[in-house]
Amino acid sequence: MGLEDDLPHLQKVIYEKEREKKMPRKIFIFDTTLRDGEQSPGASLNSREKMEIARQLAKLNVDIIEAGFPISSHEDFESVRAIANEVKGPVICALARAVEADIKRAGEALKDTEKPMIHTFIGTSDIHIKGQLRKTREEVLKMAVLAVELAKSYCHEVEFSAMDASRTDPAYLFEVVQVAIESGATVINIPDTVGYAIPDQFSQLIRDIFINVTGVDKIRLSVHCHDDLGLATSNAISAVKAGATQIECAMNAMGERAGNTALEEVVMTIKTRGDYLDAFTDVKTQEIMNTSKLVSRLTGFVIPPNKPIVGSNAFAHSSGIHQDGVLKERTTFEIMMPQDVGLSESELILTARSGRHALRHRLSELGYEISDDQLGKIYETFLSVADKKKQVFDEDLIAIVGDELLAAPQTYSLEYMQVIGGTPTPVAVIGLRKGKEVFREVACGDGPLDAACKAIDKITGVTIELIDYSLNAATKGKDAIGTAMVRVRSNGRTVIGRGASTDIIEASAKAYINAINKILYGR
Ligand SMILES: [Zn+2]
């Protein structure tokens, strides 16, 4: 037996020695909220919303932001380019299939950024090679080499993904990974594209890659897991235990079908069980709640109360317990500090006597950069809220700003509304302003909101279909601001409208008008 045949054995010895070292390893967090997350059915973000999320991801201090898939549309290209040019800190990554046009487009989008990365991928399972690509294994191998080499001509950091790796013949997977490394890939990603893997099996696959491929220790081995069977976090964490040093994940587990690995879950697992995993991340975990709320608000995906880490009940058992009791009991029931994820009782910060300066200062602390023009409008809303509520909390401000800042140009705005509920028939009188004119309509409906929407429809003449509607209290108490979210469809386009008010019907009507404005703006 020559040295060649003995290589896997030698690598196994090296691999085991490495694992015994127990040196804390940094796990890179590759966020794909804006790419895989945005592919969630029903989630659609415009460029401004994507930029806002990217800025927050930079604050969260993720290592890589996958900003989009430039070849997929002109809009996506521009959005990747804008993020690449403006967002500082993380590496900005663009996705490309293993074909020339995709890679060129990704390279162009990243042209002016400081830390670019191209992520190129190709299916490697026989199901994908024969079923989708209609190619042979040899052809796919060649495509992988060419893709990595071309990407490499645009930037140093190149990630190669063997799509459907968990269902790929391992011997062939090792071969593909080997050639990708030899062609210059700096990151190799092993996706469980269809959410098929089982943790034990998946970590064994990672181990086998270390043993059967040379040079894996010189690059970053990444995993990308989907949650079809609810195993995404388990699979990603067991891969880390086996030696992977990068996790691809998305905030609030956004992603295709059942979603991607939840960023908050893997990051807090590594923070909480770093002792066992010998690992850490550089994520500023105190920004997790802010990021989660932002993503939920902009995508319109409401977070279930029992969701790990970011659900409203995730730390709820401690509420109401006296501080002293919490301190004594905390470790009995809590494995994480609520403060570590950025949870704290909201503070009373502003009142009707607070000036524009105080408002702008607090907004900038909350991460909003606003123009003088916007400040004027936000201040007006703020005053009317402060009059009604007396105390204005951070959550209220976020709702007000969200309403103002992300609004499409207001073709129509609510001038007045009067709703008469109850039996026999709820009636709404609506006045909408368009430019200098105010249009007024009256309509009946099945409920007060239905009546209001019908009156709005009469004025705008836009035909829309309401797909989804939800209402949340931004703060606690009877006088809380209600934030309404509607998802509507018109001519095949889906948009999300938001509105905030201390009156829930008014918040809902505003959300509905906001959605109509977006539809009109998109035309
Ligand atoms: Zn995916």
Coordinates of C-alpha atoms and ligand atoms in Angstrom, one line a residue:
M1 CA 0.0 0.0 0.0
G2 CA 1.5 3.3 -1.1
L3 CA 1.3 6.6 0.7
E4 CA -1.5 7.7 -1.6
D5 CA -3.8 4.9 -0.4
D6 CA -2.9 5.7 3.2
L7 CA -3.9 9.3 2.9
P8 CA -7.4 9.0 4.3
H9 CA -6.0 7.1 7.3
L10 CA -3.4 9.8 7.9
Q11 CA -6.0 12.5 7.5
K12 CA -8.2 10.7 10.0
V13 CA -5.4 10.8 12.6
I14 CA -4.8 14.5 11.9
Y15 CA -8.6 15.2 12.1
E16 CA -8.9 13.4 15.4
K17 CA -5.8 15.2 16.8
E18 CA -7.3 18.6 15.7
R19 CA -10.6 17.8 17.5
E20 CA -8.8 16.8 20.7
K21 CA -7.1 20.2 20.9
K22 CA -10.3 21.9 22.1
M23 CA -9.2 25.3 20.9
P24 CA -12.1 27.7 20.7
R25 CA -12.8 28.2 17.1
K26 CA -14.5 31.2 15.6
I27 CA -17.7 30.2 13.7
F28 CA -18.5 32.6 10.9
I29 CA -22.1 33.7 10.6
F30 CA -23.2 34.0 7.0
D31 CA -26.5 35.7 6.9
T32 CA -28.9 34.9 4.0
T33 CA -32.0 36.8 5.2
L34 CA -31.9 39.0 2.2
R35 CA -31.4 36.2 -0.3
D36 CA -32.8 32.8 0.8
G37 CA -34.9 34.6 3.4
E38 CA -36.4 36.9 0.9
Q39 CA -37.3 33.8 -1.2
S40 CA -39.8 32.9 1.6
P41 CA -43.2 32.6 -0.1
G42 CA -45.1 35.9 0.6
A43 CA -42.1 37.9 1.7
S44 CA -41.1 40.6 -0.6
L45 CA -38.9 43.5 0.3
N46 CA -38.2 46.6 -1.7
S47 CA -34.7 48.0 -2.0
R48 CA -35.1 50.5 0.8
E49 CA -36.3 47.8 3.2
K50 CA -33.4 45.5 2.1
M51 CA -31.0 48.4 2.8
E52 CA -32.5 48.9 6.3
I53 CA -32.1 45.2 7.1
A54 CA -28.5 45.2 5.8
R55 CA -27.6 48.1 8.0
Q56 CA -29.1 46.3 11.0
L57 CA -27.2 43.1 10.1
A58 CA -24.0 45.1 10.1
K59 CA -24.9 46.3 13.6
L60 CA -25.5 42.7 14.6
N61 CA -22.0 42.1 13.4
V62 CA -22.6 39.1 11.2
D63 CA -19.5 38.1 9.2
I64 CA -21.1 37.9 5.7
I65 CA -24.3 39.4 4.3
E66 CA -25.6 37.6 1.3
A67 CA -27.3 40.6 -0.3
G68 CA -29.1 38.9 -3.2
F69 CA -29.0 37.1 -6.5
P70 CA -28.0 39.9 -9.0
I71 CA -28.8 38.0 -12.3
S72 CA -32.4 37.3 -11.1
S73 CA -33.7 40.8 -11.7
H74 CA -32.6 44.3 -12.4
E75 CA -34.0 45.3 -9.0
D76 CA -32.0 42.7 -7.2
F77 CA -28.8 43.7 -9.0
E78 CA -29.3 47.4 -8.0
S79 CA -30.2 46.4 -4.4
V80 CA -27.0 44.2 -4.1
R81 CA -24.9 47.0 -5.6
A82 CA -26.4 49.6 -3.2
I83 CA -25.8 47.4 -0.1
A84 CA -22.3 46.6 -1.4
N85 CA -21.5 50.3 -1.7
E86 CA -23.0 51.6 1.5
V87 CA -22.9 48.9 4.2
K88 CA -19.6 48.7 5.9
G89 CA -18.2 46.0 8.2
P90 CA -19.4 42.6 6.9
V91 CA -18.3 40.9 3.7
I92 CA -21.0 41.5 1.1
C93 CA -21.8 38.4 -0.9
A94 CA -23.7 37.9 -4.2
L95 CA -25.2 34.6 -5.4
A96 CA -24.5 33.2 -8.9
R97 CA -25.2 29.9 -10.5
A98 CA -22.1 28.1 -11.9
V99 CA -22.6 29.9 -15.3
E100 CA -20.6 32.7 -16.8
A101 CA -23.5 35.3 -17.1
D102 CA -24.4 34.9 -13.4
I103 CA -20.9 35.3 -12.1
K104 CA -20.2 38.3 -14.3
R105 CA -23.4 40.0 -13.1
A106 CA -22.5 39.2 -9.4
G107 CA -18.9 40.5 -10.1
E108 CA -20.4 43.8 -11.5
A109 CA -22.7 44.3 -8.6
L110 CA -19.8 43.9 -6.1
K111 CA -17.4 46.0 -8.2
D112 CA -17.0 48.9 -5.8
T113 CA -17.2 47.2 -2.4
E114 CA -14.3 46.7 0.0
K115 CA -15.0 43.1 1.0
P116 CA -16.7 41.3 -1.9
M117 CA -17.5 37.6 -2.1
I118 CA -19.1 35.6 -4.9
H119 CA -21.1 32.6 -3.9
T120 CA -21.5 30.1 -6.8
F121 CA -23.4 26.9 -6.7
I122 CA -24.3 23.8 -8.7
G123 CA -26.4 20.7 -7.9
T124 CA -24.2 17.7 -7.2
S125 CA -26.7 14.9 -6.4
D126 CA -27.7 12.6 -9.2
I127 CA -31.3 13.8 -8.8
H128 CA -30.2 17.3 -9.5
I129 CA -27.5 16.5 -12.2
K130 CA -29.9 14.3 -14.2
G131 CA -33.3 15.7 -13.2
Q132 CA -32.6 19.4 -13.3
L133 CA -29.4 20.1 -15.0
R134 CA -29.6 17.2 -17.6
K135 CA -25.8 16.8 -17.5
T136 CA -23.2 14.2 -16.5
R137 CA -21.1 14.1 -13.3
E138 CA -18.0 15.0 -15.4
E139 CA -19.7 18.0 -16.9
V140 CA -20.8 19.3 -13.5
L141 CA -17.3 18.8 -12.2
K142 CA -16.0 21.0 -15.1
M143 CA -18.6 23.6 -14.6
A144 CA -17.6 23.9 -10.9
V145 CA -14.0 24.4 -11.8
L146 CA -14.8 27.1 -14.4
A147 CA -17.2 28.8 -12.1
V148 CA -14.8 29.1 -9.2
E149 CA -11.9 30.2 -11.5
L150 CA -14.1 32.9 -13.1
A151 CA -15.4 34.1 -9.7
K152 CA -11.9 34.2 -8.5
S153 CA -11.0 36.7 -11.3
Y154 CA -13.5 39.1 -9.6
C155 CA -12.6 38.7 -6.0
H156 CA -10.5 36.8 -3.5
E157 CA -13.3 35.4 -1.4
V158 CA -15.2 32.7 -3.4
E159 CA -17.7 30.4 -1.9
F160 CA -18.6 27.2 -3.7
S161 CA -21.8 25.3 -2.8
A162 CA -22.5 21.7 -3.8
M163 CA -26.3 22.0 -3.9
D164 CA -28.2 19.0 -2.4
A165 CA -24.9 17.8 -0.9
S166 CA -26.7 15.7 1.7
R167 CA -28.2 13.6 -1.1
T168 CA -25.0 13.5 -3.1
D169 CA -23.0 10.3 -3.5
P170 CA -20.3 11.0 -0.9
A171 CA -17.4 9.8 -3.2
Y172 CA -18.5 12.3 -5.9
L173 CA -19.1 15.0 -3.3
F174 CA -15.4 14.7 -2.1
E175 CA -14.3 14.9 -5.7
V176 CA -16.3 18.1 -6.4
V177 CA -15.1 19.7 -3.1
Q178 CA -11.5 18.8 -3.9
V179 CA -11.6 20.4 -7.3
A180 CA -13.4 23.5 -6.0
I181 CA -10.6 24.0 -3.4
E182 CA -7.9 23.4 -5.9
S183 CA -9.6 26.0 -8.2
G184 CA -9.3 28.6 -5.4
A185 CA -12.6 28.5 -3.4
T186 CA -12.0 30.0 0.0
V187 CA -15.2 28.6 1.4
I188 CA -16.9 25.3 0.7
N189 CA -20.6 25.1 1.6
I190 CA -22.3 21.8 2.2
P191 CA -26.1 22.5 1.9
D192 CA -28.9 20.3 3.1
T193 CA -30.9 21.9 0.4
V194 CA -34.1 20.0 1.0
G195 CA -33.9 19.6 4.8
Y196 CA -33.3 15.8 4.5
A197 CA -30.3 15.2 6.8
I198 CA -30.3 13.8 10.3
P199 CA -27.9 15.4 12.7
D200 CA -25.7 12.3 13.3
Q201 CA -25.5 11.5 9.6
F202 CA -24.8 15.1 8.7
S203 CA -21.9 15.5 11.2
Q204 CA -20.5 12.2 9.8
L205 CA -20.6 13.7 6.3
I206 CA -18.6 16.7 7.6
R207 CA -16.1 14.5 9.3
D208 CA -15.8 12.4 6.1
I209 CA -15.1 15.5 4.1
F210 CA -12.2 16.4 6.4
I211 CA -10.8 12.9 6.1
N212 CA -11.3 12.4 2.3
V213 CA -10.4 15.8 0.9
T214 CA -7.1 17.5 1.2
G215 CA -6.8 21.2 2.1
V216 CA -10.1 21.5 3.9
D217 CA -8.3 22.7 7.0
K218 CA -7.0 25.7 4.9
I219 CA -10.5 26.9 3.9
R220 CA -13.8 27.5 5.7
L221 CA -16.2 24.6 5.7
S222 CA -19.8 26.0 5.8
V223 CA -23.2 24.4 6.2
H224 CA -26.6 25.6 4.9
C225 CA -29.5 23.7 6.4
H226 CA -33.2 23.8 5.8
D227 CA -35.9 23.2 8.3
D228 CA -38.3 20.9 6.5
L229 CA -38.2 18.4 9.3
G230 CA -37.4 20.9 12.0
L231 CA -33.8 19.8 12.1
A232 CA -32.0 22.8 10.6
T233 CA -30.5 24.1 13.9
S234 CA -29.6 20.6 15.1
N235 CA -27.9 19.8 11.8
A236 CA -25.9 23.0 11.7
I237 CA -24.8 22.6 15.3
S238 CA -23.7 19.0 14.9
A239 CA -21.7 20.1 11.8
V240 CA -19.9 22.7 13.9
K241 CA -19.1 20.0 16.5
A242 CA -17.6 18.0 13.6
G243 CA -15.4 20.9 12.4
A244 CA -17.5 23.2 10.3
T245 CA -16.5 26.9 10.8
Q246 CA -19.3 28.7 9.1
I247 CA -23.1 28.6 9.4
E248 CA -25.5 30.0 6.8
C249 CA -28.6 31.2 8.5
A250 CA -31.4 33.7 8.4
M251 CA -33.0 35.9 11.0
N252 CA -36.3 34.5 12.3
A253 CA -35.5 31.3 10.2
M254 CA -36.7 33.0 7.1
G255 CA -36.2 31.0 3.9
E256 CA -37.6 28.8 1.2
R257 CA -40.4 26.5 2.3
A258 CA -40.1 25.8 6.0
G259 CA -37.2 28.2 6.2
N260 CA -33.5 28.3 6.8
T261 CA -31.5 27.7 10.0
A262 CA -32.5 30.4 12.5
L263 CA -29.6 32.8 13.1
E264 CA -30.8 33.6 16.6
E265 CA -30.9 29.9 17.5
V266 CA -27.4 28.9 16.3
V267 CA -25.8 32.0 17.6
M268 CA -27.3 31.6 21.1
T269 CA -26.6 27.9 21.1
I270 CA -23.0 28.6 20.4
K271 CA -22.9 31.3 23.1
T272 CA -24.7 29.2 25.6
R273 CA -22.9 25.9 24.9
G274 CA -19.5 27.2 23.7
D275 CA -18.1 25.0 26.5
Y276 CA -19.2 21.9 24.7
L277 CA -18.7 23.1 21.1
D278 CA -15.4 24.8 21.7
A279 CA -16.7 27.6 19.6
F280 CA -17.7 31.3 19.6
T281 CA -19.2 33.8 17.2
D282 CA -18.6 37.6 16.9
V283 CA -22.3 38.4 16.7
K284 CA -23.4 41.2 19.0
T285 CA -26.2 39.2 20.5
Q286 CA -27.7 42.2 22.2
E287 CA -28.9 43.3 18.7
I288 CA -30.8 40.1 18.1
M289 CA -34.2 41.4 19.2
N290 CA -33.9 44.6 17.2
T291 CA -33.0 42.6 14.1
S292 CA -35.7 40.1 14.6
K293 CA -38.4 42.8 15.1
L294 CA -37.2 44.7 12.1
V295 CA -37.2 41.6 9.8
S296 CA -40.6 40.6 11.1
R297 CA -42.1 44.1 10.6
L298 CA -40.7 44.5 7.1
T299 CA -41.5 41.0 5.8
G300 CA -44.9 40.9 7.5
F301 CA -44.0 37.5 9.0
V302 CA -45.3 37.6 12.6
I303 CA -43.2 35.7 15.1
P304 CA -45.0 33.0 17.1
P305 CA -44.9 33.7 20.8
N306 CA -43.2 30.3 21.5
K307 CA -40.4 30.8 19.0
P308 CA -37.0 30.1 20.5
I309 CA -35.0 33.1 21.5
V310 CA -37.1 35.8 19.8
G311 CA -40.7 34.7 20.6
S312 CA -42.5 37.0 23.2
N313 CA -42.8 34.0 25.6
A314 CA -39.2 32.8 25.2
F315 CA -38.2 34.6 28.4
A316 CA -41.6 35.2 29.8
H317 CA -41.5 33.1 32.9
S318 CA -39.3 35.7 34.6
S319 CA -41.7 38.6 34.1
G320 CA -43.4 39.7 37.2
I321 CA -41.0 38.0 39.5
H322 CA -39.3 40.3 42.0
Q323 CA -35.8 41.3 41.0
D324 CA -34.4 39.6 44.0
G325 CA -36.2 36.4 43.2
V326 CA -35.1 36.5 39.6
L327 CA -31.5 36.8 40.7
K328 CA -31.8 33.8 43.1
E329 CA -33.8 31.7 40.7
R330 CA -32.4 32.7 37.4
T331 CA -30.0 29.8 36.7
T332 CA -32.6 27.3 37.8
F333 CA -34.9 28.1 34.9
E334 CA -32.9 30.3 32.6
I335 CA -29.9 29.3 30.5
M336 CA -29.6 32.7 28.9
M337 CA -29.8 36.2 30.1
P338 CA -32.7 38.1 28.5
Q339 CA -30.3 41.1 28.2
D340 CA -28.0 39.0 26.1
V341 CA -30.5 39.0 23.3
G342 CA -31.3 42.7 23.8
L343 CA -34.4 42.3 25.8
S344 CA -35.2 44.9 28.5
E345 CA -38.3 46.5 29.8
S346 CA -39.0 49.3 27.5
E347 CA -38.0 52.6 29.1
L348 CA -40.1 55.7 29.3
I349 CA -38.2 58.1 27.1
L350 CA -40.2 60.8 25.6
T351 CA -43.3 62.9 26.3
A352 CA -45.2 65.6 24.5
R353 CA -42.7 68.1 26.0
S354 CA -39.8 66.5 24.3
G355 CA -38.5 68.6 21.4
R356 CA -37.4 67.7 17.9
H357 CA -33.8 67.4 19.1
A358 CA -34.6 64.8 21.7
L359 CA -36.7 62.9 19.2
R360 CA -33.9 63.0 16.6
H361 CA -31.4 61.9 19.2
R362 CA -33.4 59.0 20.4
L363 CA -34.1 58.0 16.8
S364 CA -30.5 58.0 15.9
E365 CA -29.8 55.8 19.0
L366 CA -32.4 53.4 17.6
G367 CA -30.5 53.4 14.3
Y368 CA -32.7 55.6 12.2
E369 CA -31.0 58.2 10.0
I370 CA -33.7 60.6 8.9
S371 CA -33.8 63.8 6.9
D372 CA -35.2 67.1 8.2
D373 CA -38.2 66.6 6.0
Q374 CA -39.0 63.2 7.5
L375 CA -38.3 64.5 11.0
G376 CA -41.0 67.1 10.6
K377 CA -43.6 64.5 9.6
I378 CA -42.4 62.1 12.3
Y379 CA -42.5 64.8 14.9
E380 CA -46.1 65.6 14.1
T381 CA -47.2 62.0 14.5
F382 CA -45.1 61.8 17.6
L383 CA -46.9 64.7 19.2
S384 CA -50.3 63.4 18.4
V385 CA -49.3 60.0 19.9
A386 CA -47.7 61.7 22.9
D387 CA -50.9 63.7 23.5
K388 CA -53.0 60.6 23.6
K389 CA -50.5 58.3 25.4
K390 CA -48.5 60.6 27.6
Q391 CA -45.6 58.2 27.5
V392 CA -43.9 57.3 24.3
F393 CA -41.8 54.1 24.3
D394 CA -39.2 52.9 21.9
E395 CA -41.6 50.5 20.4
D396 CA -44.0 53.3 19.7
L397 CA -41.3 55.3 18.0
I398 CA -40.3 52.4 15.9
A399 CA -43.9 52.0 14.8
I400 CA -44.2 55.7 14.0
V401 CA -41.0 55.8 12.0
G402 CA -41.7 52.6 10.2
D403 CA -45.0 54.2 9.1
E404 CA -43.3 57.4 7.9
L405 CA -39.9 56.3 6.6
L406 CA -40.9 53.3 4.6
A407 CA -43.9 54.7 3.0
A408 CA -44.1 54.9 -0.7
P409 CA -45.0 58.4 -2.0
Q410 CA -48.4 59.1 -0.4
T411 CA -50.7 59.4 -3.4
Y412 CA -53.6 59.1 -0.9
S413 CA -53.5 60.0 2.8
L414 CA -56.2 59.6 5.4
E415 CA -57.9 63.0 6.0
Y416 CA -60.7 61.8 8.3
M417 CA -62.7 58.7 9.1
Q418 CA -65.8 58.0 11.0
V419 CA -67.0 54.5 11.5
I420 CA -70.3 53.3 13.0
G421 CA -70.0 49.7 14.1
G422 CA -72.7 47.3 15.5
T423 CA -76.0 46.2 14.0
P424 CA -77.7 46.2 11.7
T425 CA -75.0 47.5 9.3
P426 CA -71.5 49.0 10.0
V427 CA -71.0 52.1 8.0
A428 CA -67.8 54.0 7.3
V429 CA -67.3 57.6 6.1
I430 CA -63.8 58.1 4.7
G431 CA -62.0 61.2 3.5
L432 CA -58.9 60.7 1.5
R433 CA -56.6 63.5 0.4
K434 CA -55.0 63.3 -3.0
G435 CA -52.9 66.4 -3.6
K436 CA -55.0 69.4 -2.9
E437 CA -58.3 67.6 -3.2
V438 CA -60.2 65.6 -0.5
F439 CA -62.4 62.8 -1.7
R440 CA -65.2 61.5 0.4
E441 CA -67.1 58.2 0.2
V442 CA -69.5 56.3 2.4
A443 CA -69.8 52.5 2.4
C444 CA -71.4 49.6 4.3
G445 CA -69.6 46.4 5.1
D446 CA -69.6 43.2 7.1
G447 CA -67.7 44.9 9.8
P448 CA -66.3 48.4 10.5
L449 CA -63.0 47.6 8.8
D450 CA -64.7 46.0 5.8
A451 CA -66.8 49.1 5.5
A452 CA -63.8 51.4 5.7
C453 CA -61.9 49.4 3.0
K454 CA -64.9 49.5 0.7
A455 CA -65.1 53.2 1.0
I456 CA -61.4 53.5 0.3
D457 CA -61.8 51.2 -2.7
K458 CA -64.5 53.5 -4.1
I459 CA -62.2 56.5 -3.9
T460 CA -59.0 55.0 -5.3
G461 CA -60.6 52.7 -7.8
V462 CA -57.8 50.2 -7.2
T463 CA -58.9 46.6 -7.2
I464 CA -57.1 44.6 -4.5
E465 CA -57.4 41.4 -2.8
L466 CA -56.7 41.2 0.9
I467 CA -54.6 38.1 1.6
D468 CA -53.5 38.6 5.2
Y469 CA -54.2 40.9 8.0
S470 CA -52.7 41.2 11.5
L471 CA -52.8 43.6 14.3
N472 CA -50.2 44.0 17.1
A473 CA -49.9 46.1 20.1
A474 CA -46.6 47.8 19.9
T475 CA -46.6 48.5 23.7
K476 CA -48.5 47.4 26.7
G477 CA -51.6 49.0 28.2
K478 CA -55.0 50.1 27.0
D479 CA -53.7 53.1 25.2
A480 CA -51.0 51.2 23.3
I481 CA -50.3 52.0 19.7
G482 CA -51.7 49.3 17.4
T483 CA -49.7 48.4 14.4
A484 CA -51.6 46.9 11.6
M485 CA -50.2 44.9 8.7
V486 CA -52.0 43.9 5.6
R487 CA -50.8 41.8 2.7
V488 CA -52.7 42.5 -0.5
R489 CA -52.5 41.4 -4.1
S490 CA -53.3 43.4 -7.2
N491 CA -52.6 42.3 -10.8
G492 CA -50.3 39.5 -9.6
R493 CA -48.2 41.9 -7.3
T494 CA -48.1 41.3 -3.6
V495 CA -47.4 44.2 -1.3
I496 CA -47.4 44.8 2.4
G497 CA -49.0 47.9 4.0
R498 CA -48.5 49.1 7.5
G499 CA -50.2 51.6 9.6
A500 CA -50.0 52.7 13.3
S501 CA -52.5 54.5 15.5
T502 CA -53.9 54.3 19.0
D503 CA -57.2 53.4 17.2
I504 CA -57.1 49.9 15.7
I505 CA -59.6 50.6 12.9
E506 CA -57.6 53.7 12.0
A507 CA -54.3 51.8 12.1
S508 CA -55.9 49.1 9.8
A509 CA -57.3 51.7 7.4
K510 CA -53.9 53.4 7.2
A511 CA -52.2 50.1 6.5
Y512 CA -54.7 49.5 3.7
I513 CA -54.1 52.9 2.2
N514 CA -50.3 52.4 2.6
A515 CA -50.6 49.2 0.5
I516 CA -52.7 51.0 -2.2
N517 CA -50.0 53.7 -2.4
K518 CA -47.3 51.1 -2.9
I519 CA -49.3 49.5 -5.7
L520 CA -49.9 52.8 -7.3
Y521 CA -46.2 53.6 -6.9
G522 CA -45.2 50.3 -8.5
R523 CA -47.2 51.0 -11.6
Ligands
ZN1 ZN -31.4 27.5 0.9

